[in-house]
Coordinates of C-alpha atoms in Angstrom, one line a residue:
M3 CA 56.6 6.7 6.5
K4 CA 54.6 3.6 7.4
F5 CA 54.7 2.3 11.0
T6 CA 54.2 -1.3 10.0
G7 CA 56.2 -2.7 12.9
F8 CA 54.1 -0.8 15.4
R9 CA 51.0 -2.2 13.9
R10 CA 52.2 -5.7 13.9
S11 CA 53.2 -5.4 17.6
T12 CA 49.8 -4.0 18.4
A13 CA 48.0 -6.8 16.6
A14 CA 50.2 -9.4 18.3
V15 CA 49.3 -7.9 21.7
A16 CA 45.6 -8.1 20.8
V17 CA 45.9 -11.7 19.8
L18 CA 47.7 -12.6 23.0
A19 CA 45.2 -10.7 25.1
C20 CA 42.3 -12.5 23.4
A21 CA 43.9 -15.9 23.8
G22 CA 44.4 -15.2 27.5
A23 CA 40.9 -14.2 28.0
M24 CA 39.3 -17.2 26.2
A25 CA 38.9 -19.1 29.4
L26 CA 36.6 -16.3 30.6
S27 CA 34.8 -15.2 27.5
A28 CA 34.9 -15.4 23.7
C29 CA 36.7 -12.6 21.8
T30 CA 34.0 -11.5 19.3
T31 CA 32.5 -8.3 17.9
T32 CA 28.7 -8.4 17.8
K33 CA 26.8 -6.2 15.3
K34 CA 23.5 -5.1 16.7
S35 CA 21.8 -4.4 13.4
G36 CA 22.2 -4.4 9.6
P37 CA 23.3 -7.1 7.2
G38 CA 25.2 -9.9 8.8
S39 CA 24.2 -8.9 12.3
D40 CA 22.6 -11.0 15.0
S41 CA 20.1 -8.2 15.9
G42 CA 17.5 -9.8 18.1
G43 CA 19.7 -12.9 18.5
S44 CA 21.1 -15.3 15.9
G45 CA 18.7 -17.4 13.9
P46 CA 16.1 -16.9 11.1
V47 CA 15.8 -13.5 9.4
K48 CA 13.0 -11.4 10.9
V49 CA 10.9 -9.2 8.6
G50 CA 8.6 -6.5 9.9
L51 CA 5.4 -5.5 8.2
V52 CA 3.4 -2.4 9.1
T53 CA 0.0 -2.0 7.4
K54 CA -2.5 0.8 7.7
T55 CA -5.1 -1.5 9.3
E56 CA -5.5 -5.1 10.3
T57 CA -9.0 -5.7 9.0
N58 CA -9.1 -4.3 5.4
P59 CA -9.1 -7.3 3.1
Y60 CA -6.3 -5.8 1.0
F61 CA -4.0 -5.6 3.9
V62 CA -5.0 -9.0 5.1
K63 CA -3.8 -10.4 1.8
L64 CA -0.6 -8.4 1.9
R65 CA 0.1 -9.8 5.4
E66 CA -0.7 -13.4 4.4
S67 CA 1.5 -13.2 1.3
A68 CA 4.4 -11.6 3.2
K69 CA 4.2 -14.3 5.9
A70 CA 4.2 -17.1 3.4
A71 CA 7.1 -15.6 1.5
A72 CA 9.2 -15.1 4.7
E73 CA 8.5 -18.6 6.0
A74 CA 9.3 -20.1 2.6
K75 CA 12.8 -18.6 2.9
G76 CA 13.2 -20.0 6.5
G77 CA 12.5 -16.6 8.1
S78 CA 9.6 -15.1 10.0
L79 CA 7.2 -12.2 9.7
I80 CA 6.2 -9.8 12.5
A81 CA 3.1 -8.0 11.4
L82 CA 1.7 -4.9 13.1
A83 CA -0.8 -2.2 12.0
G84 CA -2.5 1.0 12.8
K85 CA -5.9 1.0 14.3
F86 CA -7.4 2.8 11.3
D87 CA -6.4 4.2 8.0
G88 CA -4.6 7.4 9.0
D89 CA -3.4 6.2 12.4
N90 CA 0.1 7.8 12.0
E91 CA 0.9 7.5 15.7
G92 CA 0.1 3.8 15.7
Q93 CA 2.4 3.2 12.8
V94 CA 5.3 5.1 14.4
T95 CA 4.9 2.9 17.5
A96 CA 4.8 -0.2 15.3
I97 CA 8.1 0.8 13.6
E98 CA 9.8 1.4 17.0
N99 CA 8.5 -2.0 18.3
L100 CA 9.8 -3.9 15.2
V101 CA 13.3 -2.3 15.6
Q102 CA 13.4 -3.4 19.2
Q103 CA 12.5 -7.0 18.1
G104 CA 15.5 -7.1 15.8
V105 CA 14.0 -7.2 12.3
K106 CA 16.4 -6.9 9.4
G107 CA 13.9 -5.0 7.3
I108 CA 10.5 -3.2 7.6
L109 CA 7.9 -3.2 4.9
I110 CA 5.4 -0.4 5.4
T111 CA 2.2 0.9 3.8
P112 CA 2.3 4.4 5.3
S113 CA -1.0 5.9 6.4
N114 CA 0.5 9.4 6.4
S115 CA 3.0 9.8 3.6
A116 CA 5.2 12.1 5.6
G117 CA 4.2 11.5 9.2
V118 CA 6.3 8.4 9.7
L119 CA 9.6 9.8 8.3
G120 CA 11.2 10.3 11.7
A121 CA 10.6 6.8 12.8
I122 CA 11.8 5.4 9.4
K123 CA 15.0 7.4 9.7
Q124 CA 15.6 6.1 13.2
A125 CA 15.2 2.5 12.0
Q126 CA 17.6 3.1 9.1
D127 CA 20.2 4.6 11.4
K128 CA 20.1 1.3 13.2
G129 CA 20.8 -0.7 10.1
V130 CA 17.2 -1.7 9.3
V131 CA 16.3 -1.5 5.6
V132 CA 12.8 0.2 5.2
I133 CA 10.7 -0.5 2.0
A134 CA 7.3 1.0 1.2
L135 CA 4.6 -1.3 -0.2
D136 CA 1.4 0.0 -1.9
T137 CA 1.9 3.6 -0.8
Q138 CA 4.8 5.9 -1.4
T139 CA 6.3 8.1 1.3
T140 CA 6.8 11.8 0.8
P141 CA 9.5 12.3 -0.3
A142 CA 9.7 8.9 -2.1
D143 CA 13.4 8.5 -1.4
A144 CA 12.8 8.4 2.4
V145 CA 12.7 4.7 2.0
A146 CA 15.1 2.5 0.0
A147 CA 12.5 1.5 -2.5
T148 CA 8.7 1.2 -3.2
Y149 CA 6.9 -1.8 -4.5
A150 CA 3.4 -0.6 -5.5
T151 CA 0.7 0.0 -8.0
N152 CA 1.2 3.1 -10.0
N153 CA -1.8 4.7 -8.3
E154 CA -2.1 7.6 -10.8
T155 CA -2.4 4.9 -13.5
A156 CA -5.0 3.0 -11.5
G157 CA -7.1 6.1 -11.0
K158 CA -6.7 7.0 -14.7
L159 CA -7.9 3.6 -15.8
I160 CA -11.2 3.7 -13.9
G161 CA -11.6 7.4 -14.9
Q162 CA -11.2 6.6 -18.6
Y163 CA -13.7 3.7 -18.3
V164 CA -16.3 5.8 -16.5
K165 CA -15.9 8.6 -19.1
A166 CA -16.4 6.0 -21.9
R167 CA -19.5 4.6 -20.2
L168 CA -21.0 8.1 -19.7
G169 CA -20.5 8.9 -23.4
S170 CA -21.9 12.3 -24.2
T171 CA -23.6 12.7 -20.8
K172 CA -22.1 15.5 -18.7
P173 CA -20.5 14.0 -15.6
Q174 CA -21.8 14.9 -12.2
L175 CA -19.2 13.4 -9.9
V176 CA -19.1 12.4 -6.3
M177 CA -15.6 11.7 -5.1
M178 CA -15.2 9.3 -2.2
D179 CA -11.6 10.1 -1.2
L180 CA -9.1 8.7 1.3
D181 CA -7.3 11.3 3.3
P182 CA -5.5 14.5 2.1
S183 CA -2.2 13.4 3.8
A184 CA -2.0 10.0 2.0
S185 CA -0.1 9.9 -1.3
V186 CA -2.2 7.0 -2.6
G187 CA -5.4 9.0 -2.1
I188 CA -4.0 12.0 -3.9
Q189 CA -2.6 10.0 -6.8
R190 CA -5.8 8.0 -7.4
H191 CA -8.0 11.1 -7.1
N192 CA -5.9 13.1 -9.6
G193 CA -5.5 10.1 -11.9
F194 CA -9.2 9.6 -12.0
L195 CA -9.8 13.2 -13.1
E196 CA -7.1 12.9 -15.7
G197 CA -8.8 9.8 -17.1
M198 CA -12.0 11.7 -17.2
G199 CA -10.3 14.5 -19.0
L200 CA -11.1 17.0 -16.3
P201 CA -9.0 19.6 -14.4
L202 CA -8.5 19.2 -10.7
N203 CA -10.8 22.0 -9.8
T204 CA -13.6 20.9 -12.2
P205 CA -17.1 22.1 -11.3
D206 CA -18.3 18.7 -12.5
I207 CA -17.5 17.5 -8.9
I208 CA -20.7 18.1 -7.0
G209 CA -19.7 16.3 -3.8
T210 CA -16.7 15.0 -2.0
A211 CA -16.1 13.1 1.3
L212 CA -13.2 11.6 3.2
T213 CA -13.9 7.9 3.8
Q214 CA -10.6 6.5 5.3
G215 CA -11.3 3.6 2.9
D216 CA -13.9 2.3 5.3
Q217 CA -17.2 0.9 4.1
T218 CA -19.3 2.2 7.1
K219 CA -17.8 5.7 6.9
A220 CA -18.3 5.8 3.1
Q221 CA -22.0 4.8 3.5
A222 CA -22.6 7.5 6.1
A223 CA -20.8 10.1 4.0
M224 CA -22.7 9.2 0.9
E225 CA -26.0 9.3 2.7
N226 CA -25.2 12.8 3.9
L227 CA -24.1 13.9 0.4
L228 CA -27.3 12.5 -1.2
Q229 CA -29.3 14.8 1.0
R230 CA -27.7 17.7 -0.8
V231 CA -27.0 16.4 -4.4
G232 CA -29.9 14.0 -4.6
G233 CA -30.5 12.5 -8.0
Q234 CA -27.9 14.8 -9.8
V235 CA -25.0 12.4 -9.3
N236 CA -24.3 10.0 -12.3
A237 CA -20.9 8.7 -11.4
V238 CA -19.0 7.9 -8.2
Y239 CA -15.2 7.6 -7.8
N240 CA -14.1 5.5 -4.9
I241 CA -10.6 5.2 -3.3
N242 CA -11.1 1.5 -2.8
E243 CA -13.7 -1.3 -2.9
P244 CA -14.8 -1.0 0.8
A245 CA -15.6 2.7 0.1
A246 CA -17.4 1.7 -3.1
R247 CA -19.6 -0.8 -1.3
G248 CA -20.5 1.8 1.2
A249 CA -21.4 4.3 -1.5
Y250 CA -23.4 1.7 -3.4
Q251 CA -25.4 0.8 -0.3
A252 CA -26.4 4.4 0.2
L253 CA -27.3 4.8 -3.4
K254 CA -29.4 1.6 -3.2
E255 CA -31.4 2.9 -0.3
K256 CA -32.3 5.9 -2.4
G257 CA -33.2 3.8 -5.5
L258 CA -30.4 5.4 -7.5
T259 CA -28.1 2.4 -8.4
G260 CA -29.5 2.0 -11.9
K261 CA -28.7 5.7 -12.6
V262 CA -25.2 5.9 -11.2
L263 CA -21.9 4.4 -12.4
V264 CA -19.9 3.2 -9.4
G265 CA -16.1 2.7 -10.1
A266 CA -13.6 1.1 -7.7
I267 CA -10.0 0.3 -7.3
D268 CA -8.4 -2.7 -5.6
G269 CA -9.3 -5.9 -7.5
G270 CA -10.0 -8.1 -4.5
C271 CA -12.0 -11.3 -5.0
Q272 CA -15.1 -9.7 -3.4
G273 CA -14.6 -6.6 -5.6
V274 CA -14.5 -8.8 -8.7
Q275 CA -17.7 -10.5 -7.6
D276 CA -19.2 -7.0 -7.0
V277 CA -18.5 -6.2 -10.6
K278 CA -20.0 -9.4 -11.8
N279 CA -23.1 -8.8 -9.7
G280 CA -23.5 -5.2 -11.1
L281 CA -22.6 -3.2 -7.9
F282 CA -19.6 -1.7 -9.7
V283 CA -19.2 -1.0 -13.4
G284 CA -15.6 -1.8 -13.0
T285 CA -12.6 -2.1 -10.7
V286 CA -8.9 -1.8 -11.2
M287 CA -7.0 -4.8 -9.9
Q288 CA -3.8 -4.4 -7.9
F289 CA -1.4 -7.2 -7.1
P290 CA -0.5 -7.1 -3.3
K291 CA 0.9 -10.7 -3.4
K292 CA 3.6 -9.6 -5.8
M293 CA 4.3 -6.5 -3.7
A294 CA 4.7 -8.5 -0.5
E295 CA 6.8 -11.2 -2.1
D296 CA 9.1 -8.7 -3.8
G297 CA 9.5 -6.8 -0.6
V298 CA 10.3 -9.9 1.5
N299 CA 12.8 -11.0 -1.1
A300 CA 14.5 -7.6 -1.0
V301 CA 14.9 -7.8 2.8
F302 CA 16.4 -11.3 2.6
D303 CA 18.9 -10.1 -0.1
Y304 CA 19.8 -7.2 2.2
A305 CA 20.3 -9.5 5.2
K306 CA 22.6 -11.7 3.1
T307 CA 24.5 -9.2 1.0
G308 CA 23.9 -5.7 2.4
K309 CA 22.5 -4.7 -1.0
K310 CA 19.4 -2.5 -0.8
P311 CA 16.7 -2.2 -3.5
S312 CA 16.1 1.2 -5.0
G313 CA 13.5 3.3 -6.8
F314 CA 9.8 2.7 -7.7
I315 CA 8.9 -0.8 -8.8
D316 CA 5.5 -0.8 -10.6
T317 CA 3.6 -4.1 -9.7
G318 CA 0.9 -3.5 -12.3
A319 CA -2.8 -2.6 -12.6
T320 CA -5.6 -4.2 -14.7
L321 CA -9.1 -2.9 -15.4
I322 CA -11.7 -5.6 -14.6
T323 CA -15.2 -5.3 -16.2
D324 CA -17.7 -7.4 -18.0
K325 CA -18.7 -4.6 -20.3
P326 CA -15.5 -3.6 -22.2
V327 CA -15.3 -0.5 -24.3
A328 CA -13.4 -0.1 -27.5
G329 CA -9.9 1.1 -27.2
M330 CA -9.4 0.1 -23.6
A331 CA -7.6 -3.0 -22.5
S332 CA -9.5 -5.0 -19.8
K333 CA -10.1 -8.4 -18.3
D334 CA -13.5 -9.9 -17.5
T335 CA -14.6 -11.1 -14.1
T336 CA -13.8 -14.8 -14.9
W337 CA -10.2 -13.8 -15.3
G338 CA -10.4 -11.5 -12.3
A339 CA -11.7 -14.3 -10.1
Q340 CA -8.8 -16.5 -11.1
N341 CA -6.2 -13.8 -10.5
C342 CA -7.6 -11.6 -7.8
W343 CA -4.7 -10.1 -5.7
G344 CA -2.3 -12.6 -7.2

């Protein structure tokens, strides 16, 4: 039995009550967050960005690209960052800050792949779509989607190239890693060893260090390692180009640069120049501009339609070197300079 009459009467009372109250205030229902809301007040869509650091050139490019993409759509970007790569607490605070400022979506490059999950969940509960850029969360489905380089592929590419350049020479590797809690560091490390055709526990690794992707830390770490391994090392894996520059400087001070293959990952304009100048034998280019633009577009789509992106979207990786090897696709530094971080 349907009580349609009762419902119509109730609706009528509500309409009359609203009409009677219009002199005092408008009868509206205000959504505080989510698609179609006026979270933070009506006006342009606000997009939040949380990077690992403010100063790493890679994250500077990511921020600049996201800002340009948001403004091109008539919105705005609020960019925050941790104090250093691995500053989990700083990123949690940044997420909370962005939610309070009424963003429709948050793009994040998580320093600790699992450490920000609580803050992400709280943001999602308030209707904010959260999307990872560059680095996956653990688990990956803690965010709506991830726009990133396939980091295992990136590591594998530079590993395959270093192996080809070593030829029949037995590898004696130093691994300049990121942080054991960051998925990007684990994936690149493992991918590099796969590309080298080596198991994860290979004895061919004669030294390792955690660099936090920082040039100064990497140089100091390499200087310490060289006191122990000396001239044994013939190849160095690096989590990124700042770490590679630090490692190269330490090798240079010991007169070892001509004997050691230094490989990198990032593909920034300076990194491409470093390959051209002979500091690195090669680097793997990522495309943070595409990550940022795709992420911003997804937030605007969500704000307009409520539709969220999903899954892992691979934004590509390209080996850059001026000394190509047979059987491996690569681009030279001229191409790299024209497309760096495009």
